[in-house]
XYZ file of C-alpha atoms in Angstrom:
310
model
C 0.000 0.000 0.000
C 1.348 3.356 -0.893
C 1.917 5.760 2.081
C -0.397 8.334 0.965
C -2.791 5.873 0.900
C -2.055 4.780 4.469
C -2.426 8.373 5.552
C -6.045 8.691 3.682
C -7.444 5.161 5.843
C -5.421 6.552 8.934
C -7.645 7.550 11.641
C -5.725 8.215 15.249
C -1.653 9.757 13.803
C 0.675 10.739 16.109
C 4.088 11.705 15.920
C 7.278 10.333 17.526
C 10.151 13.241 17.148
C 13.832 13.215 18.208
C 16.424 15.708 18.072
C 16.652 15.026 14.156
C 13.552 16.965 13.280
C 15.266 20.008 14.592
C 19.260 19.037 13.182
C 18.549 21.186 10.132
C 17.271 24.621 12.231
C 19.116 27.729 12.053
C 18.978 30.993 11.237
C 17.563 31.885 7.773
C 20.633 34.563 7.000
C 23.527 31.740 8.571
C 22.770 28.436 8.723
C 25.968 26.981 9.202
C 27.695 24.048 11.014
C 27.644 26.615 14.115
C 24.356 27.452 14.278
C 22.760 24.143 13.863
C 20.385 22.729 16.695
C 23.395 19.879 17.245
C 21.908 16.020 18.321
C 23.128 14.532 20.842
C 23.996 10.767 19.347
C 24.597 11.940 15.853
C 28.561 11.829 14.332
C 28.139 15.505 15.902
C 26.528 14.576 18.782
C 27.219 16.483 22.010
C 27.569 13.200 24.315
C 30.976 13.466 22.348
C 32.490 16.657 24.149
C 30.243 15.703 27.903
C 29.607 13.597 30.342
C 26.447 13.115 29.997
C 25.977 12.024 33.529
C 26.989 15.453 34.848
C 25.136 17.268 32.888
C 21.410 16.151 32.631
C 21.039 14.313 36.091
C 20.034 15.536 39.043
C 23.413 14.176 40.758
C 25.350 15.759 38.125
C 23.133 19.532 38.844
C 24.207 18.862 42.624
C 27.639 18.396 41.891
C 28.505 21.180 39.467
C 25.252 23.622 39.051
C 27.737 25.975 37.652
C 28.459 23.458 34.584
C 25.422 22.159 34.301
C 24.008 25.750 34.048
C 26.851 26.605 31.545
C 25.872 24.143 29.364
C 22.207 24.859 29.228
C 23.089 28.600 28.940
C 25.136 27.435 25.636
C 21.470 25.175 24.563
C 19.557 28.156 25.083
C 21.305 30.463 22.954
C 21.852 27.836 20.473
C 18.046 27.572 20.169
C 17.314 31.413 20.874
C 19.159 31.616 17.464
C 17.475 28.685 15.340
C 14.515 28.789 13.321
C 11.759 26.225 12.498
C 12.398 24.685 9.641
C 10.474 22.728 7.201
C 9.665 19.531 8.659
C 8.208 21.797 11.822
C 6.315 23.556 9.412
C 4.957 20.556 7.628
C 3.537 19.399 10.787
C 2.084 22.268 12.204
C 0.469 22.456 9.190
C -0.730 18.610 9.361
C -2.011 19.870 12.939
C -3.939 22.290 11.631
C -7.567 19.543 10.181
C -8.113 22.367 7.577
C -5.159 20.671 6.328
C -5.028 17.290 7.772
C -8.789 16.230 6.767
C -7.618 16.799 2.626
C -4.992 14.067 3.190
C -6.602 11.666 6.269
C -10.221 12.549 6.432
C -11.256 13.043 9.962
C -8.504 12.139 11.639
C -6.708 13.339 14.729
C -3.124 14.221 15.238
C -0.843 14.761 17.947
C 3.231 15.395 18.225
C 4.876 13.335 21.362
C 8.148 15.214 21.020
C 11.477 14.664 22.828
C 12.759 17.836 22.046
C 12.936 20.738 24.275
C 13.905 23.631 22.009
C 10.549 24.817 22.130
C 10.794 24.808 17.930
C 7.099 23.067 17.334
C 5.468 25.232 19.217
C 6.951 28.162 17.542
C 6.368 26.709 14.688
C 2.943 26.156 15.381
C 2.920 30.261 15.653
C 4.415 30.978 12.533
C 1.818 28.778 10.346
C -1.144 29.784 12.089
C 0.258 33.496 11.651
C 0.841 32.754 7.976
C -2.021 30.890 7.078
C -5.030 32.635 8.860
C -7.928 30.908 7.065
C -6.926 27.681 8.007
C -6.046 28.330 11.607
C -9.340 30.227 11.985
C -11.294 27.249 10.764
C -9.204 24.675 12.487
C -8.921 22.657 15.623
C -4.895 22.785 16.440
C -3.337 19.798 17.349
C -1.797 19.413 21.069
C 2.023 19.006 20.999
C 3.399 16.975 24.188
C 6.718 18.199 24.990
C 7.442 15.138 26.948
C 10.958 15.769 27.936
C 9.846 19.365 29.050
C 10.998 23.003 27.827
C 14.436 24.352 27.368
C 13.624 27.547 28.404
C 11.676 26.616 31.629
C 13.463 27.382 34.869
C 12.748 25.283 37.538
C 13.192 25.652 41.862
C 14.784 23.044 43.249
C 13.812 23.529 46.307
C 11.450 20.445 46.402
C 8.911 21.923 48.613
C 8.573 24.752 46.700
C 9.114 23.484 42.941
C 8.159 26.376 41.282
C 8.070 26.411 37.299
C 8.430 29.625 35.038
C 9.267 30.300 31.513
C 12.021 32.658 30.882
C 13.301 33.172 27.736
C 15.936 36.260 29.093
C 19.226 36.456 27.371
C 21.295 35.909 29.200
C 19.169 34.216 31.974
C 21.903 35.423 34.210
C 24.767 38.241 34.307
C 27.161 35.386 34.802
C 26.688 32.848 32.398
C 26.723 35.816 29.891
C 29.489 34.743 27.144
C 30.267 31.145 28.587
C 28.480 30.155 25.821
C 31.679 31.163 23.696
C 33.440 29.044 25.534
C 31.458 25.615 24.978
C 31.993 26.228 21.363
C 35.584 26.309 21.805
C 35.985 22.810 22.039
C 37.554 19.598 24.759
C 40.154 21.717 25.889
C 38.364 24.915 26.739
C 38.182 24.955 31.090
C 34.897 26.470 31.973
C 34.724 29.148 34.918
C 33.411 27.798 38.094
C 30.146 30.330 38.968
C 29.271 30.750 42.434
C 25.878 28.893 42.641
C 25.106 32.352 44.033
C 25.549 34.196 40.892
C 23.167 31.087 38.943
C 19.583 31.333 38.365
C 17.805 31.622 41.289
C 13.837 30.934 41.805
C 11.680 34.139 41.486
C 9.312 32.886 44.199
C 11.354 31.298 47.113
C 14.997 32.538 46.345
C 16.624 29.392 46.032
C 18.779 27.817 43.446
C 16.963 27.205 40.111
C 17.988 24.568 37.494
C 16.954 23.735 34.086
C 13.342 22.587 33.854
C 13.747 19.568 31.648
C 13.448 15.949 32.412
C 16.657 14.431 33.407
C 17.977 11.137 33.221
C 16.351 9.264 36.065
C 13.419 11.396 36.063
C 9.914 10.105 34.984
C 8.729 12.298 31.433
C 5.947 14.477 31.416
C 2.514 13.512 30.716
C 2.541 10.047 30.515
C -0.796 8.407 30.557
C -2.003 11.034 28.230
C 0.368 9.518 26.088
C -0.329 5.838 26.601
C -3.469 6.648 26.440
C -3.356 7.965 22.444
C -0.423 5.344 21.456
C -2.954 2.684 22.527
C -5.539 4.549 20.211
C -2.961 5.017 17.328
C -3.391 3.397 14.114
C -0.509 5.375 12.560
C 2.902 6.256 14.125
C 5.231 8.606 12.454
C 8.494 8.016 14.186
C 11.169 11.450 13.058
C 14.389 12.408 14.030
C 15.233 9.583 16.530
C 17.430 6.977 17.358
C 14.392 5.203 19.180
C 16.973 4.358 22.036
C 15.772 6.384 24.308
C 12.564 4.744 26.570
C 9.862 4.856 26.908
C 9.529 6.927 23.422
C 11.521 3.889 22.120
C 8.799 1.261 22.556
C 6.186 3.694 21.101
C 6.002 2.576 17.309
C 6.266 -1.629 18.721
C 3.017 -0.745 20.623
C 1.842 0.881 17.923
C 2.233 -2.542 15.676
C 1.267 -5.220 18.486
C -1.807 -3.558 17.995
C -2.245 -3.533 14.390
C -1.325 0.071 13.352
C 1.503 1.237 11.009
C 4.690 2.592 11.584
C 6.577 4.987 9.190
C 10.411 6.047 9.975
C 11.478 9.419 9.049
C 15.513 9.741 9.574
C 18.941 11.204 8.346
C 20.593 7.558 8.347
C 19.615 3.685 9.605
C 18.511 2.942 13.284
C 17.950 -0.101 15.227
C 14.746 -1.295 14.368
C 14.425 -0.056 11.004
C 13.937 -3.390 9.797
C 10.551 -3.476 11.805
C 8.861 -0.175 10.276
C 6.545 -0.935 7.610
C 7.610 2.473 5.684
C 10.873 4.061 5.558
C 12.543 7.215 4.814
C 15.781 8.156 4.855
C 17.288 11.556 4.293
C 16.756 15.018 5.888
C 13.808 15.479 7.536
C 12.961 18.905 6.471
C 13.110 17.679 2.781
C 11.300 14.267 3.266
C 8.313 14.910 4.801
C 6.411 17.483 2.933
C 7.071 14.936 0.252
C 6.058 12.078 1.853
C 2.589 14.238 3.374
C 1.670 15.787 0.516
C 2.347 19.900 1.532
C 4.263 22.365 0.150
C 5.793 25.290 2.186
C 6.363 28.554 0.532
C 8.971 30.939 1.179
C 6.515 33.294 3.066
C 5.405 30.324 5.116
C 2.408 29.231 2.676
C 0.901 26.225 3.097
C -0.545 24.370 0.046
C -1.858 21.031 -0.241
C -0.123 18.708 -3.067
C -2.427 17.379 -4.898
C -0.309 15.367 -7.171
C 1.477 14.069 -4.414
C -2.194 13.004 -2.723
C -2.805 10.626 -5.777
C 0.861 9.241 -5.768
């Protein structure tokens, strides 16, 4: 069965991403090796240069906050700087049933996404902006940033926990240029910041950190999402090296109970073998193919109607 086809009969879609649907980001005037959202198990990834262990545990944040925070500082920027780019577009626009329902008839659509650059949901912005009939006369699609948001900052104070989002540049006086630094390379030796000088919590005082989900934390929202991979008839898996759980076991579910799973990434993954579509090649370049929209230069969304009957 062709894959447009799949996507006409498909009733419950959702979406799967990894770092790879954002790889390609950047900004429009300078997208260069530098200002690429970099993966983190990728030839580039940034496990190569870190520890990973002392930077996204909660261990690791109580053993260095000022390299932790350093490094996060560095993300933040990095993403500050990037720009949606066509695959985020694609979907938005896919999330958008003025859209969706002229490829899968009444259908419903959600993005499960890994990624904490907060890209979709700018995204998500940008088309609606753009395309103002469509988001006027549409139901949007919910994205689940399971992993949480890059540029929330967290208390961690436990008994206080309190959650904001700050997008301030820099987020502190001291972590202002240390970005520079990470870009430098292995033998760069970061400052050590007084924790006093780091982030602090706006409501209680005390030390903030990062406000994603760390290794050895529990993701966000998970029965809402067992809930709709148990409903799923379709799973899009993007950008991922589906070794991370539990996202990794999200397209097997999908299967064991009779849906379809279609893989969307740069080069081979384990499990490959198992998807009953596959694409490889750049995201932002595959998937309006493979969906059947175009994206104009002034962020135009058409439906392609050739592509429907292919």
């Amino acid at each position: 069965m062709p894959f447009q086809d799949l996507l006409r009969k498909s009733t419950n879609i959702i979406v799967v991403a990894g770092a790879g649907l954002s790889a390609a980001s950047g900004t429009r005037e300078r997208l260069t090796t530098k200002y690429r959202i970099p993966t983190f198990r990728g030839s580039g990834g940034l496990w190569r240069k870190y520890n990973a262990v002392s930077l996204a545990t909660p261990e690791g944040f109580q053993a260095s906050p000022s390299l932790v925070w350093q490094f996060y500082h560095y993300r933040r920027e990095i993403a500050r700087r990037a720009k949606p780019n066509d695959a985020h577009r694609v979907l938005s626009a896919f999330g958008l049933s003025y859209f969706r329902n002229q490829i899968a008839p009444q259908s419903t659509f959600t993005l499960i996404t890994q990624n904490i650059d907060g890209l979709s949901a700018r995204s998500d912005q940008e088309i609606a902006a753009n395309n103002p009939e469509a988001a006027n006369a549409s139901d949007k699609a919910e994205i689940i940033e399971m992993h949480g948001r890059l540029f929330d900052v967290k208390c961690s104070n436990r008994k206080c926990g309190h959650v904001e989002f700050n997008t301030t540049s820099p987020i502190c006086q001291a972590l202002s240029g240390t970005e520079e630094l990470l870009e430098m390379g292995q033998g760069t030796v970061e400052p050590e910041i007084d924790p006093s000088k780091l982030p602090r919590c706006s409501k209680c005082g005390s030390l903030a950190r990062p406000g994603v989900v760390w290794f050895g934390e529990r993701p966000q929202r998970m029965r809402d999402i067992d809930e709709l991979v148990q409903k799923a008839d379709l799973c899009l898996v993007i950008g991922t090296s589906s070794t991370v759980q539990p996202a990794a076991s999200y397209a097997y579910e999908v299967q064991d109970q009779g849906g379809k799973v279609a893989v969307f990434n740069l080069e081979n993954t384990p499990g490959d073998d198992e998807a009953d579509f596959l694409f490889l090649g750049s995201c932002e370049e595959l998937l309006p193919k493979a969906l059947g929209l175009r994206v104009s230069e002034d962020g135009r969304i058409t439906v392609d109607k050739q592509a429907a009957k292919d």
